[in-house]
CSV table of C-alpha atoms in Angstrom, one decimal:
chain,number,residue,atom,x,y,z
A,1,UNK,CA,142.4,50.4,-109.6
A,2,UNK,CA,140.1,50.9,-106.7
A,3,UNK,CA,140.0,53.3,-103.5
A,4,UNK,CA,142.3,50.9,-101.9
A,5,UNK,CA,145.0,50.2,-104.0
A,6,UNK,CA,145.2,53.9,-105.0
A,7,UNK,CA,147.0,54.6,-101.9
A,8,UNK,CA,149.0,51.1,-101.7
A,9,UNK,CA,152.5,51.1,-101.4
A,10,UNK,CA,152.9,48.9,-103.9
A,11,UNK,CA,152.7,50.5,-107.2
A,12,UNK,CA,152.7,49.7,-111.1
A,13,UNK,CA,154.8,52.3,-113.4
A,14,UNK,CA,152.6,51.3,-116.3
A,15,UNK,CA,154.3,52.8,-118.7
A,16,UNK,CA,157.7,50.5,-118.2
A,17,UNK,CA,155.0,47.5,-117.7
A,18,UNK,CA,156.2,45.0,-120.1
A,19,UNK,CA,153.7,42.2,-119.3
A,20,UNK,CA,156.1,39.6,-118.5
A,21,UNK,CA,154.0,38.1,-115.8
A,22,UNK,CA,157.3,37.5,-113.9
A,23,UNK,CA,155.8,39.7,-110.6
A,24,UNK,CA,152.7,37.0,-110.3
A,25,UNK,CA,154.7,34.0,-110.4
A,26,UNK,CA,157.1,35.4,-107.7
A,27,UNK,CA,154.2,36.7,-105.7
A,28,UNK,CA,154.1,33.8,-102.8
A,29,UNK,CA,151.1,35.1,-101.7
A,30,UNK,CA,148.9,35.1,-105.0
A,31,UNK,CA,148.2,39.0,-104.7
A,32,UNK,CA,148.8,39.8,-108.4
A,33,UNK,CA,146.5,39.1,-111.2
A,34,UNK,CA,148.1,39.9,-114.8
A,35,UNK,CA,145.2,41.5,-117.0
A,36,UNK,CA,146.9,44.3,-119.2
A,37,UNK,CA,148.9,44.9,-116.3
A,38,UNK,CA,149.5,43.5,-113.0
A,39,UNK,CA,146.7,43.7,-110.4
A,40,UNK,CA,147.5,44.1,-106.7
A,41,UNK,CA,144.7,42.7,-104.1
A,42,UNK,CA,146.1,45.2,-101.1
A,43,UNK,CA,144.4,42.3,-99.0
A,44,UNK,CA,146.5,39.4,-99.9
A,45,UNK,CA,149.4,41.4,-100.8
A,46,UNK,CA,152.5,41.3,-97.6
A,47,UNK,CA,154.5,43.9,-99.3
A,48,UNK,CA,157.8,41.6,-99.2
A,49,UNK,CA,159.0,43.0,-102.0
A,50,UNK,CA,159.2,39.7,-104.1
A,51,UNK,CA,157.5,41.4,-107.2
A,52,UNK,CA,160.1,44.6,-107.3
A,53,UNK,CA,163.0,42.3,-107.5
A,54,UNK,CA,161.5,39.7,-109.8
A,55,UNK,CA,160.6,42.9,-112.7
A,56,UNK,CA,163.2,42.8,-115.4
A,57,UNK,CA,162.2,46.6,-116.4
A,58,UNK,CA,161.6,47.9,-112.7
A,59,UNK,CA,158.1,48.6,-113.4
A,60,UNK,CA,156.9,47.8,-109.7
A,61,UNK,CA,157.5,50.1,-106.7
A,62,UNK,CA,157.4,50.1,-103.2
A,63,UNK,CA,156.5,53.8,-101.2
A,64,UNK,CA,158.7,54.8,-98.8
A,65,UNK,CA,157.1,55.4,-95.7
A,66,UNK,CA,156.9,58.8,-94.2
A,67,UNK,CA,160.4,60.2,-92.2
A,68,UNK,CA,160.1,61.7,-88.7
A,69,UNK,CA,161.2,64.9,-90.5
A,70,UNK,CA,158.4,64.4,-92.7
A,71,UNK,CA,155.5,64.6,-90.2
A,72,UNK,CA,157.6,65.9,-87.1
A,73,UNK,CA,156.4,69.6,-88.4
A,74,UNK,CA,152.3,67.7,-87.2
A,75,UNK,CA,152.6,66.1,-84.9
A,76,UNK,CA,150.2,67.4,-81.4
A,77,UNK,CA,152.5,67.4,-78.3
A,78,UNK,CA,150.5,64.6,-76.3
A,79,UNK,CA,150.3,61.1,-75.1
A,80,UNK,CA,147.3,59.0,-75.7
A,81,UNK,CA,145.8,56.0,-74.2
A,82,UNK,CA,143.5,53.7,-76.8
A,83,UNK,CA,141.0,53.0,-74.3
A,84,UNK,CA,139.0,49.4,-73.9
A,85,UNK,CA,135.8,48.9,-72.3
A,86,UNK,CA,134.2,46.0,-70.2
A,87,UNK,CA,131.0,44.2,-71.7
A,88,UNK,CA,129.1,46.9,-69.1
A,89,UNK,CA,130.5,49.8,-70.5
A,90,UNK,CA,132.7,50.3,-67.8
A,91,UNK,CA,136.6,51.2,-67.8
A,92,UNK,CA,139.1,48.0,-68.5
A,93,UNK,CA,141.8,48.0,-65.6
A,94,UNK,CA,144.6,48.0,-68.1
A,95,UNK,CA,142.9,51.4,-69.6
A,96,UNK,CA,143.4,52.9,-66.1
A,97,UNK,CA,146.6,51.5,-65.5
A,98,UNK,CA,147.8,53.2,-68.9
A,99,UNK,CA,146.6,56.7,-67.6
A,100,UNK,CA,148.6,56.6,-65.1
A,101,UNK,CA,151.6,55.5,-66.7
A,102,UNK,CA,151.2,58.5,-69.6
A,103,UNK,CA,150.5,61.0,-66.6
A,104,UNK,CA,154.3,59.9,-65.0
A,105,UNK,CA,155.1,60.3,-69.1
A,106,UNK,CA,153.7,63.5,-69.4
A,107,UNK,CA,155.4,65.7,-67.1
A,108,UNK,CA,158.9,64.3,-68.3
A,109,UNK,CA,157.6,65.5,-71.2
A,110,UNK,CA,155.8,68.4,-70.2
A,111,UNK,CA,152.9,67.1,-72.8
A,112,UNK,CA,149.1,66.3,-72.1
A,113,UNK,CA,147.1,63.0,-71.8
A,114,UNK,CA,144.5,62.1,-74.2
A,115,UNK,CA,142.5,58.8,-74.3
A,116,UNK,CA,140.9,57.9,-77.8
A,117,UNK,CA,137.6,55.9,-77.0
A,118,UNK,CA,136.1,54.0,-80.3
A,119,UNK,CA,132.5,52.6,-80.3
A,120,UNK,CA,131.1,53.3,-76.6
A,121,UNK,CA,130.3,56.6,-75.9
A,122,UNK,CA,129.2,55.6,-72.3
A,123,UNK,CA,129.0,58.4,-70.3
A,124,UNK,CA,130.7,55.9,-67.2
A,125,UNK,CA,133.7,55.2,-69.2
A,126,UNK,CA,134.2,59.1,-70.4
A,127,UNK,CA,133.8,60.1,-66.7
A,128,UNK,CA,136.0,57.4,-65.7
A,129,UNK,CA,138.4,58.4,-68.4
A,130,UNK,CA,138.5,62.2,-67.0
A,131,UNK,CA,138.9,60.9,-63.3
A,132,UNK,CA,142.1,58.7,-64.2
A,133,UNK,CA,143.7,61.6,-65.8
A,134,UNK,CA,142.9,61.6,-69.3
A,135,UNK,CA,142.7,65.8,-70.2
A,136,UNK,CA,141.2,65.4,-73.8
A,137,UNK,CA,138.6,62.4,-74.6
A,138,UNK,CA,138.6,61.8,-78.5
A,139,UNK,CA,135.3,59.8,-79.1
A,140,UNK,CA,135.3,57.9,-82.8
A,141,UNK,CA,131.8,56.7,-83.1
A,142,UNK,CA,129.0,54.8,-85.5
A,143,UNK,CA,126.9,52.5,-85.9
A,144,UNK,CA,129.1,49.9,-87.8
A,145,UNK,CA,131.5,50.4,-84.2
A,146,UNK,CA,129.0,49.2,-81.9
A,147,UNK,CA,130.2,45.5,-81.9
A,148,UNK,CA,134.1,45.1,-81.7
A,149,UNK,CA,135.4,43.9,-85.3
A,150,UNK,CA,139.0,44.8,-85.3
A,151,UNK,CA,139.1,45.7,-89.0
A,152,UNK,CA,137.0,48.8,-88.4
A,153,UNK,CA,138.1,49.7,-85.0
A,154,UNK,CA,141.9,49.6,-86.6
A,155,UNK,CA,140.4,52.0,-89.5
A,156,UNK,CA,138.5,54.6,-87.0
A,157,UNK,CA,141.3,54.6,-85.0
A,158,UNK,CA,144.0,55.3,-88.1
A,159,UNK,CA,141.5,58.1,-89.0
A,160,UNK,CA,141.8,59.9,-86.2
A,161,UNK,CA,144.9,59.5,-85.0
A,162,UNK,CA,146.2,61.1,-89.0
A,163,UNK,CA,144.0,63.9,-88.1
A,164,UNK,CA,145.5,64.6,-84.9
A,165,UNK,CA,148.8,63.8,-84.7
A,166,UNK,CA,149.5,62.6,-81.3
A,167,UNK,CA,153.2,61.8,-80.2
A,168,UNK,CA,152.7,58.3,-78.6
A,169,UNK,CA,150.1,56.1,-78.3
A,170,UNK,CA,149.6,53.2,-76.0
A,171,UNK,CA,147.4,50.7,-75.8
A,172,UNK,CA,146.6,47.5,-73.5
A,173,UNK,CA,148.6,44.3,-75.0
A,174,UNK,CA,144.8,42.2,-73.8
A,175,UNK,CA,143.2,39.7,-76.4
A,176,UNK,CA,141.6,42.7,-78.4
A,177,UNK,CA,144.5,45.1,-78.0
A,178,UNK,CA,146.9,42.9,-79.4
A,179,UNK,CA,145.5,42.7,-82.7
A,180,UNK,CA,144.0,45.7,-83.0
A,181,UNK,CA,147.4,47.7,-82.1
A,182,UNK,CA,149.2,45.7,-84.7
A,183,UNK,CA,146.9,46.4,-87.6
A,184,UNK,CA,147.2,50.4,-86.7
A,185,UNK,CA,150.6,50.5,-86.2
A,186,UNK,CA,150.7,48.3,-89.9
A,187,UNK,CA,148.2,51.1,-91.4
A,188,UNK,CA,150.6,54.0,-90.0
A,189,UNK,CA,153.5,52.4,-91.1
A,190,UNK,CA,155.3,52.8,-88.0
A,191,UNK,CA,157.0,51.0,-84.9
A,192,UNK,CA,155.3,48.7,-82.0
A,193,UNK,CA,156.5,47.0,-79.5
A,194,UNK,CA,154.4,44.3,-77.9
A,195,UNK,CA,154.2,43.6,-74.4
A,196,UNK,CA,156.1,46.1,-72.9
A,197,UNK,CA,156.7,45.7,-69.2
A,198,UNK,CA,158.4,49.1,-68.4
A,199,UNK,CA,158.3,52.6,-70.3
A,200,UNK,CA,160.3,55.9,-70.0
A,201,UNK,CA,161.6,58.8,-71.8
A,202,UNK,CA,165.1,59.4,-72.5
A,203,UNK,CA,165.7,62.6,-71.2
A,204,UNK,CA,168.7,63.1,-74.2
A,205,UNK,CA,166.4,62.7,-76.8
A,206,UNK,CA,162.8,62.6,-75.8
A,207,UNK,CA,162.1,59.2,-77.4
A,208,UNK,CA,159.6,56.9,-75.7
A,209,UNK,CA,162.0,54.1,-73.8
A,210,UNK,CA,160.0,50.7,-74.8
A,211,UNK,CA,161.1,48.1,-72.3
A,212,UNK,CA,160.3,44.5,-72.6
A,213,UNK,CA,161.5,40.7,-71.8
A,214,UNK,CA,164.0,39.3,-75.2
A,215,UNK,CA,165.2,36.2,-75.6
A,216,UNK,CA,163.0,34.2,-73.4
A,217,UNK,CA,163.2,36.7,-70.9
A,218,UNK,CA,166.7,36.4,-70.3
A,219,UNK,CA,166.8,40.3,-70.8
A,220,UNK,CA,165.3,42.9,-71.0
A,221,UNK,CA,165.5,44.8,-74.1
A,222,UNK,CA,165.1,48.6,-74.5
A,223,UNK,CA,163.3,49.6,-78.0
A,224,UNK,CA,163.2,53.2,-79.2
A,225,UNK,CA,160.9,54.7,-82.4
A,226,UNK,CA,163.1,57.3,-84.3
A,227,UNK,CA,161.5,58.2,-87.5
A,228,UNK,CA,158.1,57.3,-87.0
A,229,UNK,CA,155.2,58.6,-85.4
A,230,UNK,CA,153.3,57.8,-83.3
A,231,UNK,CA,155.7,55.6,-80.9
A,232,UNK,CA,153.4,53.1,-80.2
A,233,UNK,CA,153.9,50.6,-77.4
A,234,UNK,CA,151.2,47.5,-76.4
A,235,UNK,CA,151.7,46.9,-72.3
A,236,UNK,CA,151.1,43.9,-70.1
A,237,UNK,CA,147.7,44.6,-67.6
A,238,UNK,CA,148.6,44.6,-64.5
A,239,UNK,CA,152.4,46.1,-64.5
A,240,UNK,CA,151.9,49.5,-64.5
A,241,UNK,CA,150.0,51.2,-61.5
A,242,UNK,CA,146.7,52.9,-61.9
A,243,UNK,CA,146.3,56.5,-59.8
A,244,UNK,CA,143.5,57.0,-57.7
A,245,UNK,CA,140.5,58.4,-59.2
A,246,UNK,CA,139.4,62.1,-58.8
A,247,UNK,CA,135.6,62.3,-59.5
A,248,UNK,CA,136.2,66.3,-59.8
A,249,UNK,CA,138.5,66.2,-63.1
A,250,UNK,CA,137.0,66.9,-66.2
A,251,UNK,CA,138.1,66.2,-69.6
A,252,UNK,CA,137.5,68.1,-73.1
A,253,UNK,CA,135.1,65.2,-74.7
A,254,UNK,CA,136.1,66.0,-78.7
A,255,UNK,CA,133.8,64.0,-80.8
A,256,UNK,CA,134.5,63.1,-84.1
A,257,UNK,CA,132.8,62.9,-87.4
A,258,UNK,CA,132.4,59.5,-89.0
A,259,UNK,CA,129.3,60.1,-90.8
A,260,UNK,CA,130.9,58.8,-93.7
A,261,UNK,CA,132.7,56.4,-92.4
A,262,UNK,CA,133.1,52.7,-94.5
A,263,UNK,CA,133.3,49.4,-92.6
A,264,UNK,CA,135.4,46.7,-93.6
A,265,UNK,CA,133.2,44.8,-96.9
A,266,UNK,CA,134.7,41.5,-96.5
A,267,UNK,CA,133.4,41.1,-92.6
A,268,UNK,CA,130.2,40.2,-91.6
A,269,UNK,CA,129.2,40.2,-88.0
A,270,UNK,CA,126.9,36.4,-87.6
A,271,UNK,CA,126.5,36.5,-83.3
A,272,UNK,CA,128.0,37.7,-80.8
A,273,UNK,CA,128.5,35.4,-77.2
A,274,UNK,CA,129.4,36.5,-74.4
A,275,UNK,CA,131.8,34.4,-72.3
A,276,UNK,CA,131.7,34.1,-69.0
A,277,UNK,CA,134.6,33.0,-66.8
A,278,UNK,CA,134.2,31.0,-63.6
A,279,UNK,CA,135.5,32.7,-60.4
A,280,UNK,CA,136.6,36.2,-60.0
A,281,UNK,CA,139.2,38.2,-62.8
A,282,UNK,CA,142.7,37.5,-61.9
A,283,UNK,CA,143.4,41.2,-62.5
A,284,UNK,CA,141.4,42.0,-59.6
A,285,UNK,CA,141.9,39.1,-57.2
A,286,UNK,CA,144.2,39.9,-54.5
A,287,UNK,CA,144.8,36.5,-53.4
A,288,UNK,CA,145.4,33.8,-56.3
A,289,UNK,CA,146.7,30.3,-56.5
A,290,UNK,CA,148.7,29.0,-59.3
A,291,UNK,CA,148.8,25.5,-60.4
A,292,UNK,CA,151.5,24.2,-61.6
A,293,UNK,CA,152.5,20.7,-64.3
A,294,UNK,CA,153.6,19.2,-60.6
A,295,UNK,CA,150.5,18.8,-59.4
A,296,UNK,CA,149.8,16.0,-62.1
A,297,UNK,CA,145.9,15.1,-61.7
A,298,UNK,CA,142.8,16.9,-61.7
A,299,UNK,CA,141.5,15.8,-58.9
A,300,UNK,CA,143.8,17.6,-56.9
A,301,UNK,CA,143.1,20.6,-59.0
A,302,UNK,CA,139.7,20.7,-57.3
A,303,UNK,CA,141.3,20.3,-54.0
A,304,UNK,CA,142.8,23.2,-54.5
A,305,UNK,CA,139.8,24.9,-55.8
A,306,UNK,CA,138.0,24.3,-52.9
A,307,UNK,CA,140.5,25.4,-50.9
A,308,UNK,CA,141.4,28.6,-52.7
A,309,UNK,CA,137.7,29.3,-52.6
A,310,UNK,CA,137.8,29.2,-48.8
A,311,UNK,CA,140.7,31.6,-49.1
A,312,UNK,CA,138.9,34.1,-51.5
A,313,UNK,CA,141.4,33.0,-54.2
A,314,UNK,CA,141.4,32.7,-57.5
A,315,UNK,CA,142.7,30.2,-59.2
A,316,UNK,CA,145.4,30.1,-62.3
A,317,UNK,CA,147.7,28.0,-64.0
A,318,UNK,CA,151.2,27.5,-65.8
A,319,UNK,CA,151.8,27.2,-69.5
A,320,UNK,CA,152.7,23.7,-68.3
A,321,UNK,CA,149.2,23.0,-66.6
A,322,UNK,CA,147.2,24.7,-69.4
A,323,UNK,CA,149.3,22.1,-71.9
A,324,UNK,CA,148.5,19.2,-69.3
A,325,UNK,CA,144.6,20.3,-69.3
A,326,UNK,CA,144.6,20.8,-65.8
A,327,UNK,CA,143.4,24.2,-65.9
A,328,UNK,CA,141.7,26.3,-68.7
A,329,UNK,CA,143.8,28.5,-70.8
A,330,UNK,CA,142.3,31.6,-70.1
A,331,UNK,CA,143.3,31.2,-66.6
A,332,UNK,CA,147.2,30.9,-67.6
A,333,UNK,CA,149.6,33.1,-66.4
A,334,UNK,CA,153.3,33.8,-67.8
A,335,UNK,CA,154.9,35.2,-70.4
A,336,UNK,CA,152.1,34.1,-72.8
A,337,UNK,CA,149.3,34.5,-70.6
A,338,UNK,CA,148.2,37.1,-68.1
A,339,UNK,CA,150.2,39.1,-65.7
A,340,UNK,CA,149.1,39.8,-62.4
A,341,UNK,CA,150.5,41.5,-59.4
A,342,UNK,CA,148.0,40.6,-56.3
A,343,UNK,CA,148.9,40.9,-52.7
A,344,UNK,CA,149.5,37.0,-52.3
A,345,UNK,CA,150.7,34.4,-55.3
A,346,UNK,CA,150.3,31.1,-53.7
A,347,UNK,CA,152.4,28.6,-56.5
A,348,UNK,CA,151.5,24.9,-56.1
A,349,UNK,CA,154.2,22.7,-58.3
A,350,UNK,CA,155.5,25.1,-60.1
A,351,UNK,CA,158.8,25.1,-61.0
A,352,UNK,CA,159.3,28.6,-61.7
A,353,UNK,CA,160.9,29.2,-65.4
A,354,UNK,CA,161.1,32.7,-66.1
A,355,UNK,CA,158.5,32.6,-68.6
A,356,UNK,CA,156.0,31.8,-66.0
A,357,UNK,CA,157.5,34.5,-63.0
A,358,UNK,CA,157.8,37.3,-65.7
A,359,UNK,CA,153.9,37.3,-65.8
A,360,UNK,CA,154.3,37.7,-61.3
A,361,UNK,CA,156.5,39.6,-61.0
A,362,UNK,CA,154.2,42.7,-60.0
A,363,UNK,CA,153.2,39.9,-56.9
A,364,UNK,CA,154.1,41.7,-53.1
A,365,UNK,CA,154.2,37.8,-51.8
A,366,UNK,CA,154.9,34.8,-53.1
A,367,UNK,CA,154.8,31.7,-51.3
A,368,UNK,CA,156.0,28.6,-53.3
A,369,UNK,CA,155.3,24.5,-52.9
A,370,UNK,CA,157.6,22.1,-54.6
A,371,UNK,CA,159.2,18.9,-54.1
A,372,UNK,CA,162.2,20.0,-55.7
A,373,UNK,CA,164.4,22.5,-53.2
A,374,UNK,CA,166.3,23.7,-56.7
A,375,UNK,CA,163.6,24.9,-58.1
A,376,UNK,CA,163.5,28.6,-59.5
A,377,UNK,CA,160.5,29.2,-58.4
A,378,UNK,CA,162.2,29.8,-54.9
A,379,UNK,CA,164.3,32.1,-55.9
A,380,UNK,CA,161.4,34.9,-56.1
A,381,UNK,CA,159.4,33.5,-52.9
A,382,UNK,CA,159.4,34.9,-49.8
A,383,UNK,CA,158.2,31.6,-48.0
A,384,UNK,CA,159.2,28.3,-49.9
A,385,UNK,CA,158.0,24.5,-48.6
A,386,UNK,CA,159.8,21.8,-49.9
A,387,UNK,CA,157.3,19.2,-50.1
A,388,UNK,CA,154.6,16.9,-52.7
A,389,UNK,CA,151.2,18.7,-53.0
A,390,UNK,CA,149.6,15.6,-52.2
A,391,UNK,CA,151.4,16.2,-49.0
A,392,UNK,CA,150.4,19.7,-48.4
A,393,UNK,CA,147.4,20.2,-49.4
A,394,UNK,CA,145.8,18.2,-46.5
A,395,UNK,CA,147.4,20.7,-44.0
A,396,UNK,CA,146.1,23.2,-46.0
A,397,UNK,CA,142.8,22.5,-45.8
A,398,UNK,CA,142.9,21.5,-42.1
A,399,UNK,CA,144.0,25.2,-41.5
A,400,UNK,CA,141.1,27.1,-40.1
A,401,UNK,CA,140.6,30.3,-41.9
């Protein structure tokens, strides 16, 4: 047994072990080798439980995970933001945006803000954490955390947050904060819910209230974390609203040892690109123009990239039009893309389903251009016209701005 399956939750109760072999063959997953007894790889292993019920002489286990009245005695009164940096070092919108939310948290709570910061140890993030609010700074770093790999970000992150304790933890739902909160919330065997698009305490209880479209959006569900700790909730960027900065806060900076600390063996770092993105960040544009499966050929996509570019615009796209390969899928915007809230949404042929106007609806206009005068998609805009793109765009372009 190694240093990882001596902590599994899976266990072997060798001495009622027959050796059957009946836990391997109902493993789906091929996680158990039968030597003398059954070996668990902890990496292939899903912990469905298919072994425990398959052993005639109940020789396999499963841990319980840990009660809230089980750790509720350690855990730290605060709120903490897992912090993401840019490729510069510098703050990630959605990092801001999530101080500002734990702040509003805080004082229903009458707890503090803490942001935990893995890898960088830029001086312009730390200072940028203190201005948005974060009171404590818990920096987690080592060499082996220099380049994102979210195996070892997931284990630096679990390390400190068993040391400290911390109540709730939130963490941007972007392309690395996805993963990355999933694996820690897996390793701390407790709740997460994705994507939240609202949060709140419940003033009865104190529980964290995670809010978030079900059911394709047709509601909105409310999720609460019990008996586990840390409530842990992954948010959309761009729905919750960042406070101002203040240059003159200043935060505790607590560093924190990881001399010893072991990467994951089985990943192996080959390059590292940057990608670059035509066109300005659709988090930060305040004018952006969606495109839509009714606009139907790429040439009029770059009609109406040259006009959003005379507008200042970026330009994004619907689930439909990423599908259609009008526009490229880092661009999309929806329920499985990016949300956005910028001054002005400008949506060319789209029809408005409400997994595409969940990811807007943070937008202060919306103006809408479809053919089709039933279309949802005029149901959220404050200025609709009811007519082709083909149509429209020339009196678009001939406007003068």
């Amino acid at each position: 047994m190694n240093e990882h399956t001596a902590s599994f939750a899976l266990r072997v109760r060798k001495d009622q072990c027959i050796g059957c072999g009946m836990c391997a063959d109902a493993c789906a997953y091929g996680a158990i080798r039968m030597a003398e007894y059954p070996e668990i790889d902890p990496y292939k292993c899903r912990l469905c439980g298919s072994c425990v019920q398959a052993c005639p002489s109940e020789a396999l286990a499963l841990n319980e995970p840990e009660t809230q009245t089980q750790i509720s005695g350690g855990t730290s009164k605060s709120i903490w933001v897992l912090a993401e940096t840019e490729a510069d070092g510098t703050l990630s919108a959605v990092t801001k945006e999530l101080l500002g939310k734990a702040a509003v948290l805080a004082e229903k709570l009458h707890q503090d803000v803490e942001a935990l910061l893995i890898g960088s140890e830029s001086d312009a993030a730390v200072s940028s954490l203190a201005a948005y609010g974060a009171q404590r700074i818990h920096l987690a770093g080592h060499p082996s955390l220099a380049s994102f790999i979210e195996e070892n970000y997931a284990r630096a992150a679990v390390r400190v947050i068993r040391e400290c304790r911390p109540d709730i933890l939130l963490v941007g739902a972007t392309p690395r904060g996805r993963g990355l909160s999933a694996r820690i919330a897996a390793l701390l065997q407790t709740g997460l819910t994705a994507d939240c698009t609202e949060l709140d305490i419940d003033t009865e209880t104190g529980l964290l209230q995670q809010i978030r479209p079900a059911f394709g959006g047709n509601l909105m569900a409310t999720i609460a974390t019990p008996a586990h700790r840390p409530q842990m909730a992954s948010v959309r960027p761009g729905v919750m609203k960042a406070r101002e900065a203040n240059p003159a806060l200043k935060g505790e900076c607590i560093r924190h040892d990881l001399s010893d600390f072991k990467c994951d063996g089985r990943i192996r770092l080959l390059d590292e690109v940057l990608e670059t993105a035509g066109g300005d960040s659709l988090g930060n544009s305040r004018i952006v123009v969606g495109v839509g499966r009714g606009v139907k050929k790429k040439e009029t996509v770059e009609h109406i990239c040259q006009w959003a570019k005379r507008l200042g615009a970026a330009v994004a796209g619907s689930r439909a039009a990423v599908e259609a390969g009008l526009i490229d899928a880092h661009l999309q915007v929806g329920q499985t893309g990016q949300t956005i809230a910028p001054d002005l949404y400008i949506a060319i042929g789209i029809s408005g389903q409400i997994q595409h106007t969940a990811g807007i609806a943070g937008a202060k206009r919306i103006i809408a251009i479809n053919p089709d005068k039933t279309a949802p998609i005029f149901n959220v805009a404050d200025y609709g016209w009811a007519v082709p793109v083909e149509e429209a765009l020339p009196q678009l372009m001939a406007v003068q701005v």
